[in-house]
Coordinates of N, CA and C in Angstrom, one line a residue:
N1009 N 92.0 -110.8 -137.4 CA 91.0 -108.8 -138.2 C 91.7 -108.2 -137.3
V1010 N 91.7 -106.5 -137.4 CA 91.9 -105.3 -137.1 C 91.0 -104.6 -137.0
S1011 N 92.1 -102.7 -136.6 CA 91.3 -102.0 -136.1 C 92.0 -100.9 -136.7
I1012 N 90.8 -100.1 -136.6 CA 91.4 -99.5 -137.7 C 91.7 -97.3 -136.9
E1013 N 92.4 -97.0 -136.2 CA 92.5 -94.7 -135.9 C 92.8 -94.3 -137.2
L1014 N 92.1 -93.4 -136.2 CA 92.8 -91.6 -137.2 C 93.5 -91.5 -135.8
L1015 N 94.9 -90.7 -136.9 CA 95.9 -90.1 -136.1 C 95.9 -89.0 -136.8
D1016 N 96.7 -87.9 -135.7 CA 97.0 -87.0 -136.3 C 97.5 -86.2 -137.4
A1017 N 98.2 -85.6 -138.6 CA 99.4 -85.7 -139.2 C 100.8 -86.2 -138.7
A1018 N 101.2 -86.0 -138.1 CA 101.6 -86.5 -137.3 C 102.6 -87.8 -137.0
G1019 N 101.1 -88.4 -136.8 CA 100.7 -89.6 -136.7 C 101.2 -90.6 -135.6
T1020 N 100.9 -89.9 -134.3 CA 101.9 -89.9 -132.9 C 100.4 -89.4 -132.4
S1021 N 99.3 -89.5 -132.3 CA 98.2 -89.4 -131.4 C 97.5 -90.1 -132.0
V1022 N 95.9 -90.6 -131.1 CA 95.4 -90.9 -131.2 C 93.8 -90.1 -131.6
V1023 N 92.9 -90.2 -132.6 CA 92.4 -88.8 -132.4 C 91.6 -89.1 -132.4
S1024 N 90.9 -90.8 -133.0 CA 89.8 -91.8 -132.4 C 90.2 -93.2 -133.1
T1025 N 88.6 -93.8 -132.8 CA 88.6 -95.3 -133.3 C 87.9 -95.3 -134.3
I1026 N 88.6 -95.1 -136.1 CA 87.5 -96.1 -136.7 C 86.8 -97.3 -136.3
V1027 N 87.0 -98.2 -135.8 CA 87.0 -99.4 -135.4 C 88.0 -100.1 -134.6
A1028 N 87.0 -100.0 -133.8 CA 88.0 -101.8 -133.0 C 88.4 -103.0 -133.5
S1029 N 87.7 -103.7 -134.3 CA 87.6 -105.4 -134.7 C 87.3 -105.2 -136.3
T1030 N 87.7 -105.6 -136.9 CA 87.3 -105.3 -138.4 C 87.0 -106.6 -138.8
A1031 N 87.0 -107.8 -140.1 CA 88.2 -108.8 -140.6 C 88.6 -107.7 -141.7
N1032 N 90.4 -109.1 -141.7 CA 91.0 -107.9 -142.5 C 90.6 -108.3 -143.7
T1033 N 90.0 -108.0 -144.9 CA 90.1 -108.4 -145.7 C 90.4 -106.9 -146.8
G1034 N 91.0 -105.8 -147.0 CA 91.8 -105.2 -147.6 C 91.2 -103.8 -147.8
T1035 N 90.0 -104.1 -147.2 CA 88.8 -102.2 -147.2 C 88.3 -102.8 -145.7
Y1036 N 88.3 -101.5 -146.1 CA 86.7 -100.7 -145.1 C 86.8 -99.8 -145.9
T1037 N 84.8 -100.0 -145.7 CA 84.3 -98.6 -145.4 C 83.6 -98.0 -144.7
W1038 N 83.7 -96.4 -144.5 CA 84.4 -95.7 -143.3 C 83.9 -93.7 -143.9
N1039 N 81.9 -94.6 -143.3 CA 81.0 -92.5 -143.4 C 81.7 -92.0 -142.2
I1040 N 82.3 -90.7 -142.5 CA 83.1 -89.6 -142.0 C 82.1 -89.2 -140.8
P1041 N 82.0 -89.2 -140.1 CA 80.8 -88.9 -139.1 C 81.4 -87.0 -139.1
Q1042 N 79.5 -86.5 -139.0 CA 79.7 -84.4 -139.3 C 80.7 -84.4 -138.7
S1043 N 80.5 -85.0 -137.4 CA 81.4 -84.6 -136.1 C 82.8 -84.1 -136.3
Q1044 N 83.3 -85.4 -136.8 CA 84.1 -84.9 -137.4 C 85.1 -83.7 -137.6
P1045 N 86.3 -82.5 -136.6 CA 86.2 -81.5 -137.8 C 87.3 -81.8 -139.0
A1046 N 87.9 -80.6 -139.6 CA 88.3 -81.0 -141.0 C 89.4 -80.2 -140.0
G1047 N 90.8 -81.3 -140.7 CA 92.4 -80.9 -141.0 C 92.8 -82.2 -141.3
N1048 N 94.6 -82.5 -141.3 CA 95.0 -83.0 -142.0 C 95.4 -85.1 -140.8
F1049 N 95.2 -85.8 -141.8 CA 95.4 -86.7 -141.3 C 96.1 -88.3 -141.0
R1050 N 96.2 -88.8 -140.4 CA 96.9 -90.7 -140.7 C 95.9 -91.2 -140.8
V1051 N 96.2 -92.1 -141.3 CA 95.7 -93.7 -140.2 C 96.4 -94.7 -139.5
R1052 N 95.5 -95.3 -138.5 CA 97.0 -96.6 -138.1 C 95.8 -97.9 -137.7
V1053 N 96.7 -99.5 -138.9 CA 95.8 -100.5 -138.9 C 96.9 -101.1 -138.2
T1054 N 95.7 -102.2 -137.1 CA 96.4 -103.4 -136.4 C 96.8 -104.4 -136.5
S1055 N 97.2 -105.7 -136.6 CA 96.8 -106.6 -136.5 C 95.8 -107.2 -135.4
L1056 N 95.2 -107.5 -134.6 CA 94.8 -107.7 -133.6 C 94.7 -109.5 -133.3
S1057 N 95.8 -109.7 -134.3 CA 96.3 -111.2 -133.4 C 98.2 -110.8 -134.0
G1058 N 98.1 -112.2 -133.6 CA 100.0 -112.4 -134.7 C 101.5 -111.4 -134.1
G1059 N 100.9 -110.7 -132.7 CA 101.3 -109.8 -132.4 C 101.6 -108.4 -132.1
G1060 N 100.4 -108.0 -132.6 CA 99.7 -106.7 -132.5 C 100.8 -105.6 -133.4
L1061 N 100.3 -106.2 -135.0 CA 101.4 -105.3 -136.3 C 101.1 -104.9 -136.9
S1062 N 102.2 -103.6 -137.0 CA 100.7 -102.3 -137.9 C 101.9 -101.3 -138.1
D1063 N 100.7 -100.4 -139.2 CA 101.2 -99.9 -140.1 C 100.0 -98.7 -140.5
I1064 N 101.1 -97.5 -140.3 CA 100.5 -96.3 -140.4 C 100.7 -95.9 -142.4
S1065 N 99.6 -95.0 -142.6 CA 99.4 -94.2 -143.8 C 100.6 -93.5 -144.2
D1066 N 101.3 -93.9 -145.2 CA 103.0 -92.7 -145.7 C 103.0 -91.6 -145.1
A1067 N 101.9 -90.7 -146.1 CA 101.3 -89.3 -145.8 C 99.8 -89.2 -145.2
P1068 N 99.8 -87.6 -144.7 CA 98.9 -87.0 -144.4 C 97.8 -86.4 -145.5
F1069 N 96.7 -87.0 -144.8 CA 95.2 -86.8 -146.1 C 94.9 -85.5 -145.5
A1070 N 93.8 -84.8 -145.8 CA 92.3 -84.1 -145.2 C 91.7 -84.6 -145.5
I1071 N 91.1 -84.0 -143.9 CA 89.6 -84.0 -144.1 C 88.6 -82.5 -143.9
E1072 N 87.7 -82.7 -145.3 CA 87.5 -80.9 -145.1 C 85.3 -80.4 -144.9
G1073 N 85.2 -80.1 -143.9 CA 83.8 -80.0 -143.7 C 83.5 -79.9 -145.1
I1074 N 81.9 -79.9 -145.4 CA 81.3 -79.5 -146.6 C 80.6 -78.1 -146.2

């Protein structure tokens, strides 16, 4: 299983945990909560087994209000 976290644009601070544990299938559907403020973010995926390997998205992406 993996955890998925939303990070600030620099990739240094956790903004929120998207999911604490989910199967490592290569995909995850995230329904962005309306309470999520707009801004630029990155995502970190961390393995919950095998030494806690993780990876952060290469570039920030934008979440915009509707």
